[in-house]
Tab-separated table of C-alpha atoms in Angstrom:
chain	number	residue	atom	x	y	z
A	7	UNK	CA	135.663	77.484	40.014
A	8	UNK	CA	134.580	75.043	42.228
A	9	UNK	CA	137.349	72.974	44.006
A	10	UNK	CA	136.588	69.637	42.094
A	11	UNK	CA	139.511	67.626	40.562
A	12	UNK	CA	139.116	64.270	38.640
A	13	UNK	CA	141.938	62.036	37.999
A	14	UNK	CA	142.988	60.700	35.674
A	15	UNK	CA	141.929	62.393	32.866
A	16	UNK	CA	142.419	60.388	29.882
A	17	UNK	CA	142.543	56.658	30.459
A	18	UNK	CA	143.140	53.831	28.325
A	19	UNK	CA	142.014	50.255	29.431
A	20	UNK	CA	141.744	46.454	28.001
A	21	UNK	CA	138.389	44.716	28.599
A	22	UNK	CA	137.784	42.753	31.816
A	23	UNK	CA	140.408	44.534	33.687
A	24	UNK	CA	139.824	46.780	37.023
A	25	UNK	CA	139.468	50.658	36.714
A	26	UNK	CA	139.312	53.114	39.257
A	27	UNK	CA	138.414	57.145	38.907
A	28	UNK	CA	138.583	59.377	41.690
A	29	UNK	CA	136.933	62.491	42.454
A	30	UNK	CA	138.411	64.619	44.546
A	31	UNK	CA	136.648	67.990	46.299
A	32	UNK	CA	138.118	70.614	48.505
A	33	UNK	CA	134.853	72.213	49.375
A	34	UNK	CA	133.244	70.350	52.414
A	35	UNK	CA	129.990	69.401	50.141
A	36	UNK	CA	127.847	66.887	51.231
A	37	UNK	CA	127.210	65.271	47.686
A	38	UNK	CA	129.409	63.889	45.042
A	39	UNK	CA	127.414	62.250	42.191
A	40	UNK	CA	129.265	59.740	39.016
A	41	UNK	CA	127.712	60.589	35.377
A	42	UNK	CA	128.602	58.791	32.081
A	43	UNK	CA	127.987	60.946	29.207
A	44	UNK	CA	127.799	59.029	25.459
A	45	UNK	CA	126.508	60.680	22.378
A	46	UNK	CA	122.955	60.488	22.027
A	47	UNK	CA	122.134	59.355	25.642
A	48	UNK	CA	122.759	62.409	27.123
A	49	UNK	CA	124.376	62.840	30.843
A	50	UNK	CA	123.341	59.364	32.736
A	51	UNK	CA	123.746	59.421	36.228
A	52	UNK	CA	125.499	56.061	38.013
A	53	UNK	CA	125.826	56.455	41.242
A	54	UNK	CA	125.963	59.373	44.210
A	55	UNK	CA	126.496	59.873	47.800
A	56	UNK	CA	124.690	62.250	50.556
A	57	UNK	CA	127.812	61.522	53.257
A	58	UNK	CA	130.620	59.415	54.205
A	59	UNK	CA	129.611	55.710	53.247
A	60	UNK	CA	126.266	56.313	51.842
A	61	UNK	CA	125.951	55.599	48.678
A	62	UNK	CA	122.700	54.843	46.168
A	63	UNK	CA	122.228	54.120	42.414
A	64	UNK	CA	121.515	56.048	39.414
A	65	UNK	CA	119.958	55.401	36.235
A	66	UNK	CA	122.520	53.259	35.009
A	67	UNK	CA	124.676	51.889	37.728
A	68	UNK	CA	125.188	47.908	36.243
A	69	UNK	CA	129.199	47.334	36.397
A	70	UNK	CA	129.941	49.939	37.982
A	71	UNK	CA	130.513	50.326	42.138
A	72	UNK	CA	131.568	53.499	44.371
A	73	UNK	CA	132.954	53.964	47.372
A	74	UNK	CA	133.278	57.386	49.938
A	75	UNK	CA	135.559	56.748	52.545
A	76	UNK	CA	135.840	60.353	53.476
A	77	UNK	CA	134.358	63.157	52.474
A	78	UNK	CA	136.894	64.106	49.828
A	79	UNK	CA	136.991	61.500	47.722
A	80	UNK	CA	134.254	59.528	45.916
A	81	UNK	CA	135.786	56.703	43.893
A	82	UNK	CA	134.312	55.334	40.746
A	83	UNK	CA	135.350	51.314	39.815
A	84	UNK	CA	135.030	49.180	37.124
A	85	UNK	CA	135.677	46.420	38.280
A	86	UNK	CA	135.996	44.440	34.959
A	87	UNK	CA	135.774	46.811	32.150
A	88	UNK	CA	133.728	46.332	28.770
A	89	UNK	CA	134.011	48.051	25.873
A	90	UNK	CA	129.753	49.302	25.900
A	91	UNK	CA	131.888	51.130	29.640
A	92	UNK	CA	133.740	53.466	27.197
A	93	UNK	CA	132.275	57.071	27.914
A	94	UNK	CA	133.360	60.333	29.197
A	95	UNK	CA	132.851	60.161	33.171
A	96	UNK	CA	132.067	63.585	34.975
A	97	UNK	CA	131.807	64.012	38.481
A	98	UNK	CA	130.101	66.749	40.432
A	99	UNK	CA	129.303	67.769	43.971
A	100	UNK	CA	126.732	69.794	45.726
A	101	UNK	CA	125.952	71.640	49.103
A	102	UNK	CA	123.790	70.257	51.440
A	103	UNK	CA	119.938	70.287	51.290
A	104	UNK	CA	118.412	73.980	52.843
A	105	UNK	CA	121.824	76.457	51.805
A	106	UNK	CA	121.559	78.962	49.741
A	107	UNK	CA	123.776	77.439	46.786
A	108	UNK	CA	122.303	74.398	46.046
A	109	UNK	CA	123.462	73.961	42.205
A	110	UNK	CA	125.978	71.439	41.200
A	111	UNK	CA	129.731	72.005	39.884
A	112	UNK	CA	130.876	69.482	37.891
A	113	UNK	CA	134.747	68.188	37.275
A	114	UNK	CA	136.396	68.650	33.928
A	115	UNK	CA	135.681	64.771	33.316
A	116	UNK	CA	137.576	61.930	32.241
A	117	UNK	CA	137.484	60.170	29.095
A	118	UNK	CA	137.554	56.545	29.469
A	119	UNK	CA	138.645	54.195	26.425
A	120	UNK	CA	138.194	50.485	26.714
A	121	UNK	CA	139.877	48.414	24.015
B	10	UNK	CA	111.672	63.446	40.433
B	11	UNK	CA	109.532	64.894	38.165
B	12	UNK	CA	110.236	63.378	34.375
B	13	UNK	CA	110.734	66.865	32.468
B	14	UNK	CA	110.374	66.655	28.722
B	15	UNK	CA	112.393	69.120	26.206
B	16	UNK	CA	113.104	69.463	22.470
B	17	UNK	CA	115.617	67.307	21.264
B	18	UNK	CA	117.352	70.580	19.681
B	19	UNK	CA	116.876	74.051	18.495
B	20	UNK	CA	118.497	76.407	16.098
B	21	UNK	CA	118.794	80.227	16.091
B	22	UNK	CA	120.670	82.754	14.963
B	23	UNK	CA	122.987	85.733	16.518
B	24	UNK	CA	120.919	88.448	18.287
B	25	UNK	CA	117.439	86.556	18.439
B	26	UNK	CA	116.260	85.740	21.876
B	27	UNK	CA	115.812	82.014	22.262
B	28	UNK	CA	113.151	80.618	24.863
B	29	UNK	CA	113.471	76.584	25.431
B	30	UNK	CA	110.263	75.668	26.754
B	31	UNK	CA	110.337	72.228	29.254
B	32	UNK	CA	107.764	70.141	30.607
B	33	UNK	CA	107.005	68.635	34.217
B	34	UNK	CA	103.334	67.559	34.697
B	35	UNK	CA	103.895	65.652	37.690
B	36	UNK	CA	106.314	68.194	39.420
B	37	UNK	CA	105.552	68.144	43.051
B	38	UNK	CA	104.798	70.908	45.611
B	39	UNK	CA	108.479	71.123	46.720
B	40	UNK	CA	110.414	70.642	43.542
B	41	UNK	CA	112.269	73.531	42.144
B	42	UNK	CA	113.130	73.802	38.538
B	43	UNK	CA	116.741	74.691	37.453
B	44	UNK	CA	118.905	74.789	34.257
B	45	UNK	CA	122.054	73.839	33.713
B	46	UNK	CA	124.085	74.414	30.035
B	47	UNK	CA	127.011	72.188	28.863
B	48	UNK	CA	129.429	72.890	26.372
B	49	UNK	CA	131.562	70.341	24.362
B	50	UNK	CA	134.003	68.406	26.355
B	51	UNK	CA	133.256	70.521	29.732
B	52	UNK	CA	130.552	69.316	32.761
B	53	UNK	CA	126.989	71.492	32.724
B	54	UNK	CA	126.856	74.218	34.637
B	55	UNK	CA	124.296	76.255	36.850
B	56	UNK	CA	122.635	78.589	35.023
B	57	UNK	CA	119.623	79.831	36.838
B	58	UNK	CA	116.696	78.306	39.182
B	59	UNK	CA	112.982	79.051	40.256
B	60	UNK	CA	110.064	77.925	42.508
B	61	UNK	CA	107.381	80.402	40.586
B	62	UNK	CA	106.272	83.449	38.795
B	63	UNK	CA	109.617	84.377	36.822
B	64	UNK	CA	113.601	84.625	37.617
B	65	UNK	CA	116.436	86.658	36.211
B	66	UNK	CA	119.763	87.102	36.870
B	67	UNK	CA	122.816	87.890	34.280
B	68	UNK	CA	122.608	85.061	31.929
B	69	UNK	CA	119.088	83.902	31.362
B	70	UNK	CA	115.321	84.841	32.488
B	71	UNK	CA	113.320	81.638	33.537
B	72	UNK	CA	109.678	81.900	33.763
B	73	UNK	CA	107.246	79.821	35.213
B	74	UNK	CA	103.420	79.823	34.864
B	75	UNK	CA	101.097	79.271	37.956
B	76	UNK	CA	100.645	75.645	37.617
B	77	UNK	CA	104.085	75.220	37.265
B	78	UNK	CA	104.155	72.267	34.722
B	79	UNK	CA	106.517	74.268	32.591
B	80	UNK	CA	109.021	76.355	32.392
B	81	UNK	CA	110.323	78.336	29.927
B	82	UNK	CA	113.859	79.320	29.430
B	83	UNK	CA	114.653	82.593	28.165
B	84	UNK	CA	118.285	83.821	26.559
B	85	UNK	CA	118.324	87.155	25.282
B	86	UNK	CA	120.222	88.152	21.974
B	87	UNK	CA	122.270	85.343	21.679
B	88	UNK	CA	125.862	84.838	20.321
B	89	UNK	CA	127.929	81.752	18.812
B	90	UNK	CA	129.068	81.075	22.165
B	91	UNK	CA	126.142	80.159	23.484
B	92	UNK	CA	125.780	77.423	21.747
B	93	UNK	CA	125.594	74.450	24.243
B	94	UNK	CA	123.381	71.813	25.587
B	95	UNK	CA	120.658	72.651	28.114
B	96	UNK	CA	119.069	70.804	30.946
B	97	UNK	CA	116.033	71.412	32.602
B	98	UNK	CA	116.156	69.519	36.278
B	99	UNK	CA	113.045	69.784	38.669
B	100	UNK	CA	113.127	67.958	42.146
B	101	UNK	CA	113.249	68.621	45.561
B	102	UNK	CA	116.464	70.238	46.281
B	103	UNK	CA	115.983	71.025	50.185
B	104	UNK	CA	115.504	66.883	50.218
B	105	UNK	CA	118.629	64.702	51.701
B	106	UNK	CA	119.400	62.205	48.979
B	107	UNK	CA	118.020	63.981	45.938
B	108	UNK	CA	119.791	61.835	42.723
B	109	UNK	CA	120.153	64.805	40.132
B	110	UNK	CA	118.671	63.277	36.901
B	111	UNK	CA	119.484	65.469	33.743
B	112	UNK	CA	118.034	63.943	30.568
B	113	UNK	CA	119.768	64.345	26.735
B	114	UNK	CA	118.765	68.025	26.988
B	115	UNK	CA	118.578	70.490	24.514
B	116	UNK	CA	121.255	70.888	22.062
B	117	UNK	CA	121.043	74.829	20.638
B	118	UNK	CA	123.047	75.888	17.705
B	119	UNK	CA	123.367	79.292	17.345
B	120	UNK	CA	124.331	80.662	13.639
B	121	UNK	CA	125.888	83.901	12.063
């Protein structure tokens, strides 16, 4: 499997207070993406990043900022959480454009619970 | 990206071969296609990917037609297991910045 850890993994959070997921990769890729997934809407895609401190918006990126300070790490904030906010978040990563492997792994996401 | 359109869901049983057909009109000269497949509580993963003409490796044949505003997904003799949710992406993968935009997909439940 590829080396792609999300933390935490079950989370637990009151309305209008700050959250912060982190995905963390050990294989040198050049992309990390941010996907909500809710029943019915399928896997929505909020925000990803082609290199250190590039960033750009998905489909649904409203309440929601990032931040890639190294390559690493690509953090995921809420920075006042709502209840519509509760989903399971997945993260994935990706080689850069012209290698052979250019598919997508994906983290073993992180359920997010906003009371 | 190309907007791709798919069945909302499919049903089969054990042992029949399953082909989950998806649509791309607008898919552009450089766009690939690929297919992921997601189980519950787990992130999609890569199943297989084409340019033309038809694919196969150990898991799935994927066949494309010569205009290339389909694609068909083939899964031979399938179990319970593969019952899943699958995603038919097309876009430019070779392109720096390419947002990977998945859909709802197609949920297939597999029966005894």
């Amino acid at each position: 499997d590829a080396g792609i850890t999300q933390s935490p993994r079950h989370k637990v959070t009151e309305t209008g207070t700050p959250v912060t997921l982190r995905c963390h990769q050990t294989e040198n890729h050049r992309y990390m993406y941010w996907y909500r997934q809710d029943p019915g809407h399928g896997l929505r895609l909020i925000h990803y990043s082609y290199g250190v401190k590039d960033t750009d918006k998905g489909e649904v990126s409203d309440g929601y900022s990032v931040s890639r300070s190294k390559t690493e790490d690509f953090l995921l904030t809420l920075e006042s959480a709502t209840s519509s906010q509760t989903s399971v978040y997945f993260c994935a990563i990706r080689a850069d454009p012209g290698t052979v492997n250019t598919e997508a792994f994906f983290g073993q996401g992180t359920r997010l619970t906003v009371v | 990206l190309a907007k791709t359109t798919q069945p909302i869901s499919m049903d089969s049983y054990e042992g029949q071969e399953v082909n989950i057909t998806c649509s791309h009109n607008n898919i552009a000269t450089n766009d690939y296609i690929t297919w992921y497949q997601q189980f519950p509580s787990q992130g999609p993963r890569f199943i297989i990917q084409g340019y033309k003409t038809k694919v196969t490796n150990e898991v799935a044949s994927l066949f494309i037609p010569a205009d290339r505003k389909s694609s068909t997904l083939s899964l031979p003799r399938v179990s319970l297991s593969d019952t899943a949710v699958y995603y038919c992406l097309v876009g430019d993968m070779d392109q720096a910045g390419t947002a990977l935009i998945f859909g709802k997909g197609t949920t297939l439940s597999v029966s005894s």
